[in-house]
Short mmCIF file of C-alpha atoms and ligand atoms in Angstrom, two decimals:
data_model
loop_
_atom_site.label_atom_id
_atom_site.label_comp_id
_atom_site.label_asym_id
_atom_site.label_seq_id
_atom_site.Cartn_x
_atom_site.Cartn_y
_atom_site.Cartn_z
CA MET A 28 -124.81 -7.95 -203.59
CA GLY A 29 -125.73 -6.06 -206.63
CA LEU A 30 -124.97 -2.62 -207.88
CA MET A 31 -128.29 -1.39 -206.48
CA GLY A 32 -127.23 -2.54 -202.89
CA CYS A 33 -123.92 -0.71 -203.28
CA LEU A 34 -125.62 2.41 -204.42
CA LEU A 35 -128.11 2.32 -201.45
CA ILE A 36 -125.35 1.89 -199.04
CA ILE A 37 -123.47 4.79 -200.49
CA THR A 38 -126.69 7.00 -200.43
CA VAL A 39 -127.24 6.17 -196.90
CA ALA A 40 -123.66 6.86 -195.93
CA LEU A 41 -123.92 10.29 -197.67
CA LEU A 42 -127.21 11.13 -196.13
CA LYS A 43 -126.20 10.16 -192.61
CA GLY A 44 -122.44 11.13 -192.78
CA ALA A 45 -122.33 7.91 -190.58
CA THR A 46 -123.99 4.44 -190.55
CA ALA A 47 -126.74 3.96 -188.17
CA GLU A 48 -126.05 1.69 -185.36
CA SER A 49 -127.84 -1.47 -184.51
CA TYR A 50 -127.39 -2.35 -180.74
CA VAL A 51 -128.17 -5.57 -178.88
CA VAL A 52 -129.54 -4.55 -175.66
CA GLY A 53 -127.24 -5.81 -172.80
CA ASP A 54 -124.83 -6.80 -175.30
CA SER A 55 -123.75 -10.66 -174.40
CA LEU A 56 -126.15 -10.74 -171.44
CA GLY A 57 -129.14 -9.74 -173.62
CA TRP A 58 -132.54 -8.60 -172.18
CA THR A 59 -133.14 -10.50 -168.91
CA VAL A 60 -133.06 -10.02 -165.17
CA PRO A 61 -129.71 -8.21 -164.77
CA PRO A 62 -127.01 -8.93 -162.19
CA ASN A 63 -127.82 -5.64 -160.42
CA THR A 64 -130.29 -2.73 -160.89
CA SER A 65 -127.73 -0.39 -162.50
CA PHE A 66 -126.91 -2.83 -165.33
CA TYR A 67 -129.06 -1.53 -167.92
CA SER A 68 -128.46 2.27 -167.23
CA ASP A 69 -124.75 1.48 -167.22
CA TRP A 70 -125.35 -0.16 -170.63
CA THR A 71 -127.13 2.88 -171.99
CA ASN A 72 -124.76 5.38 -170.43
CA SER A 73 -121.96 3.64 -172.51
CA LYS A 74 -123.69 4.51 -175.63
CA THR A 75 -124.56 7.65 -177.56
CA PHE A 76 -127.70 6.95 -179.49
CA HIS A 77 -128.64 8.77 -182.66
CA ILE A 78 -131.76 9.16 -184.66
CA GLY A 79 -131.79 6.23 -187.11
CA ASP A 80 -130.12 3.75 -184.59
CA GLU A 81 -132.07 0.69 -183.40
CA VAL A 82 -132.01 -1.44 -180.39
CA LEU A 83 -132.65 -5.20 -180.57
CA PHE A 84 -134.24 -6.84 -177.48
CA ASN A 85 -133.09 -10.44 -177.46
CA TRP A 86 -133.44 -13.07 -174.92
CA THR A 87 -133.76 -17.02 -174.73
CA GLY A 88 -136.85 -18.76 -173.39
CA THR A 89 -139.57 -16.89 -175.31
CA LEU A 90 -142.17 -16.38 -172.59
CA ASP A 91 -139.57 -15.98 -169.77
CA HIS A 92 -139.48 -12.21 -170.58
CA ASN A 93 -141.14 -9.54 -172.64
CA VAL A 94 -140.54 -6.02 -173.53
CA ALA A 95 -143.07 -3.28 -173.31
CA GLU A 96 -142.87 0.46 -173.69
CA VAL A 97 -144.30 3.06 -171.33
CA SER A 98 -144.82 6.63 -172.03
CA THR A 99 -143.66 8.60 -168.90
CA LEU A 100 -140.83 8.46 -166.42
CA ALA A 101 -143.50 8.07 -163.79
CA GLU A 102 -144.90 4.90 -165.23
CA TYR A 103 -141.36 3.60 -165.82
CA GLU A 104 -140.32 4.23 -162.12
CA ASN A 105 -143.64 2.73 -161.03
CA CYS A 106 -142.97 -0.37 -163.20
CA THR A 107 -146.39 0.11 -164.79
CA LYS A 108 -147.42 -2.89 -166.91
CA PRO A 109 -148.83 -1.74 -170.21
CA GLY A 110 -151.19 -4.06 -172.15
CA ILE A 111 -149.02 -4.47 -175.40
CA VAL A 112 -145.78 -6.48 -174.92
CA TYR A 113 -143.29 -7.73 -177.53
CA LEU A 114 -141.39 -10.93 -177.96
CA SER A 115 -137.65 -11.72 -178.24
CA GLY A 116 -136.37 -10.07 -181.39
CA TYR A 117 -138.39 -6.89 -180.92
CA THR A 118 -136.38 -3.89 -182.47
CA ALA A 119 -137.07 -0.31 -181.31
CA ASN A 120 -136.16 2.05 -183.99
CA LEU A 121 -135.13 5.34 -182.67
CA ILE A 122 -136.65 7.77 -185.02
CA ALA A 123 -136.96 10.81 -182.93
CA ASN A 124 -135.12 12.76 -180.25
CA GLY A 125 -136.23 12.08 -176.61
CA SER A 126 -136.43 9.45 -174.08
CA ARG A 127 -138.17 6.11 -174.48
CA PHE A 128 -138.87 3.77 -171.45
CA PHE A 129 -138.68 0.05 -171.84
CA LEU A 130 -139.40 -2.61 -169.26
CA CYS A 131 -140.19 -6.40 -168.77
CA THR A 132 -143.75 -6.98 -167.33
CA VAL A 133 -143.01 -10.59 -166.34
CA ASP A 134 -143.39 -11.01 -162.51
CA ASN A 135 -141.19 -8.46 -160.59
CA HIS A 136 -138.67 -8.28 -163.15
CA CYS A 137 -138.93 -4.58 -163.70
CA GLU A 138 -138.52 -3.99 -159.99
CA LEU A 139 -135.28 -6.21 -160.18
CA GLY A 140 -133.87 -3.79 -162.81
CA MET A 141 -135.15 -5.17 -166.01
CA LYS A 142 -135.87 -1.77 -167.41
CA MET A 143 -134.06 0.77 -169.58
CA ILE A 144 -134.36 4.38 -170.65
CA VAL A 145 -133.08 5.10 -174.11
CA THR A 146 -132.36 8.79 -174.84
CA VAL A 147 -131.68 10.13 -178.25
CA GLY A 148 -130.20 13.64 -178.54
CA SER A 149 -129.25 15.82 -175.73
CA PRO A 150 -130.63 14.46 -172.41
CA THR A 151 -133.73 16.43 -172.12
CA ASN A 152 -136.17 16.45 -169.26
CA THR A 153 -137.55 12.98 -168.89
CA SER A 154 -139.40 14.45 -165.96
CA SER A 155 -142.69 14.66 -167.85
CA THR A 156 -143.49 12.96 -170.95
CA LEU A 157 -141.91 11.84 -174.30
CA ALA A 158 -140.57 14.61 -176.52
CA ALA A 159 -142.76 12.70 -179.04
CA PRO A 160 -145.84 10.65 -178.79
CA PRO A 161 -144.80 6.94 -178.37
CA PRO A 162 -143.74 6.05 -181.72
CA SER A 163 -145.05 2.87 -183.35
CA ASP A 164 -141.95 0.88 -184.65
CA SER A 165 -143.95 -0.80 -187.46
CA SER A 166 -144.45 2.43 -189.02
CA TYR A 167 -141.98 4.48 -190.67
CA SER A 168 -144.25 7.62 -191.19
CA ALA A 169 -144.01 9.22 -187.85
CA PRO A 170 -145.23 12.81 -188.15
CA SER A 171 -142.18 14.22 -186.39
CA LEU A 172 -139.88 12.61 -188.99
CA THR A 173 -138.21 14.99 -191.56
CA PHE A 174 -138.16 13.92 -195.08
CA ALA A 175 -134.53 13.14 -195.11
CA GLY A 176 -135.05 11.18 -192.00
CA ALA A 177 -137.89 9.25 -193.50
CA LEU A 178 -135.59 8.42 -196.56
CA VAL A 179 -132.76 7.36 -194.33
CA SER A 180 -135.17 4.99 -192.61
CA VAL A 181 -136.62 3.62 -195.78
CA PHE A 182 -133.16 3.25 -197.33
CA SER A 183 -131.81 1.53 -194.17
CA LEU A 184 -134.59 -0.88 -194.10
CA ILE A 185 -133.90 -1.90 -197.77
CA VAL A 186 -130.29 -2.16 -197.14
CA VAL A 187 -131.01 -4.40 -193.97
CA SER A 188 -133.27 -6.52 -196.18
CA LEU A 189 -130.48 -6.85 -198.68
CA PHE A 190 -128.03 -7.96 -196.23
CA ASN A 191 -130.43 -10.55 -195.02
CA TYR A 192 -130.56 -11.96 -198.60
CA VAL A 193 -126.75 -12.25 -199.16
C1 NAG B 12 -123.54 -4.81 -162.11
O1 NAG B 12 -123.25 -5.97 -162.81
C2 NAG B 12 -122.17 -5.76 -163.82
C3 NAG B 12 -122.12 -7.18 -164.52
O2 NAG B 12 -121.98 -8.17 -163.60
C4 NAG B 12 -120.92 -5.26 -163.24
O3 NAG B 12 -120.04 -5.10 -164.27
C5 NAG B 12 -121.22 -3.95 -162.58
O4 NAG B 12 -120.00 -3.53 -161.95
C6 NAG B 12 -122.18 -4.06 -161.47
N1 NAG B 12 -122.66 -2.81 -160.89
C7 NAG B 12 -122.82 -2.68 -159.51
C8 NAG B 12 -122.97 -1.35 -159.07
O5 NAG B 12 -122.66 -3.62 -158.77
C1 NAG B 13 -130.48 -13.46 -180.25
O1 NAG B 13 -130.45 -14.62 -179.45
C2 NAG B 13 -130.49 -15.91 -180.17
C3 NAG B 13 -130.78 -17.06 -179.08
O2 NAG B 13 -129.84 -16.82 -178.08
C4 NAG B 13 -129.22 -15.91 -180.82
O3 NAG B 13 -129.13 -17.08 -181.60
C5 NAG B 13 -129.04 -14.85 -181.89
O4 NAG B 13 -127.72 -14.88 -182.44
C6 NAG B 13 -129.18 -13.49 -181.12
N1 NAG B 13 -129.24 -12.39 -182.04
C7 NAG B 13 -128.40 -11.38 -181.92
C8 NAG B 13 -128.33 -10.29 -182.97
O5 NAG B 13 -127.62 -11.23 -180.94
C1 NAG B 14 -148.33 2.06 -160.75
O1 NAG B 14 -148.37 0.62 -160.56
C2 NAG B 14 -149.58 0.06 -159.96
C3 NAG B 14 -149.42 -1.47 -159.93
O2 NAG B 14 -148.91 -1.92 -161.00
C4 NAG B 14 -150.71 0.42 -160.93
O3 NAG B 14 -152.04 -0.14 -160.43
C5 NAG B 14 -150.99 1.95 -161.01
O4 NAG B 14 -151.75 2.40 -161.94
C6 NAG B 14 -149.47 2.50 -161.41
N1 NAG B 14 -149.53 3.94 -161.40
C7 NAG B 14 -149.15 4.73 -162.51
C8 NAG B 14 -149.06 6.15 -162.29
O5 NAG B 14 -148.67 4.24 -163.53
C1 NAG B 15 -131.58 15.70 -182.07
O1 NAG B 15 -130.74 16.16 -180.94
C2 NAG B 15 -129.54 16.57 -181.44
C3 NAG B 15 -128.61 16.84 -180.12
O2 NAG B 15 -129.29 17.42 -179.12
C4 NAG B 15 -129.62 17.78 -182.33
O3 NAG B 15 -128.43 18.16 -182.71
C5 NAG B 15 -130.55 17.37 -183.43
O4 NAG B 15 -130.78 18.55 -184.26
C6 NAG B 15 -131.82 17.01 -182.92
N1 NAG B 15 -132.68 16.53 -184.04
C7 NAG B 15 -133.97 16.78 -184.27
C8 NAG B 15 -134.69 16.15 -185.27
O5 NAG B 15 -134.57 17.42 -183.41
C1 NAG B 16 -135.80 20.39 -166.89
O1 NAG B 16 -136.59 20.41 -165.76
C2 NAG B 16 -136.24 21.19 -164.75
C3 NAG B 16 -137.31 21.16 -163.60
O2 NAG B 16 -138.61 20.98 -164.12
C4 NAG B 16 -135.89 22.71 -165.36
O3 NAG B 16 -135.60 23.44 -164.18
C5 NAG B 16 -134.91 22.73 -166.30
O4 NAG B 16 -134.80 23.97 -166.85
C6 NAG B 16 -135.46 21.65 -167.53
N1 NAG B 16 -134.39 21.61 -168.45
C7 NAG B 16 -134.48 21.62 -169.85
C8 NAG B 16 -133.30 21.37 -170.64
O5 NAG B 16 -135.62 21.81 -170.25
CU1 CU B 17 -138.22 -10.35 -167.57
#
């Protein structure tokens, strides 16, 4: 990796004071129908998520599962199936504090525990809606993002891209 890459990594480290984490949801199990309904809450409870982190949803059998995001705890608890679903390899970028609600819309997987709340920052009330509007993960220009945060996101993206090249 070139000097530019090193400089970027140093900059990211200086800006954040720590490196952003990239988590694979469910670790070795991945994103699938879990052995019990507390599996994914156990998984998230074992983590402390920060702004800038990302969670990767990974599974085998492309159409066996999907990942979708709902906006409210009520929808999450109801296993409401939104229209937009993502395929394996989907990465949710945690760009703001608050809770985000993920589930699988295939068959009754959600009811079987294939659902997960990711909370960034202090556990605020998930009783109503998101702290921020549902973020679009393909966009790094969410209005709630601070300038430093945006910078970190962009730089992280570049660093990740560089890693993919070496
Ligand atoms: C759920 O499954 C995981 C993995 O098999 C296990 O470690 C955990 O103890 C189980 N939890 C309950 C409540 O059965
Ligand atoms: C995602 O799953 C595929 C297929 O099981 C595997 O080859 C790949 O290493 C996984 N990626 C990560 C980051 O775990
Ligand atoms: C709850 O789920 C049912 C069936 O999927 C759906 O028709 C209904 O709109 C959902 N309710 C809410 C509040 O999301
Ligand atoms: C996010 O939450 C953490 C912990 O509650 C807090 O320290 C931080 O200032 C918050 N950041 C933003 C951008 O709201
Ligand atoms: C969360 O909501 C409950 C009930 O709506 C309220 O009593 C509590 O003060 C709220 N906590 C925070 C941190 O907003
Ligand atoms: Cu599923």
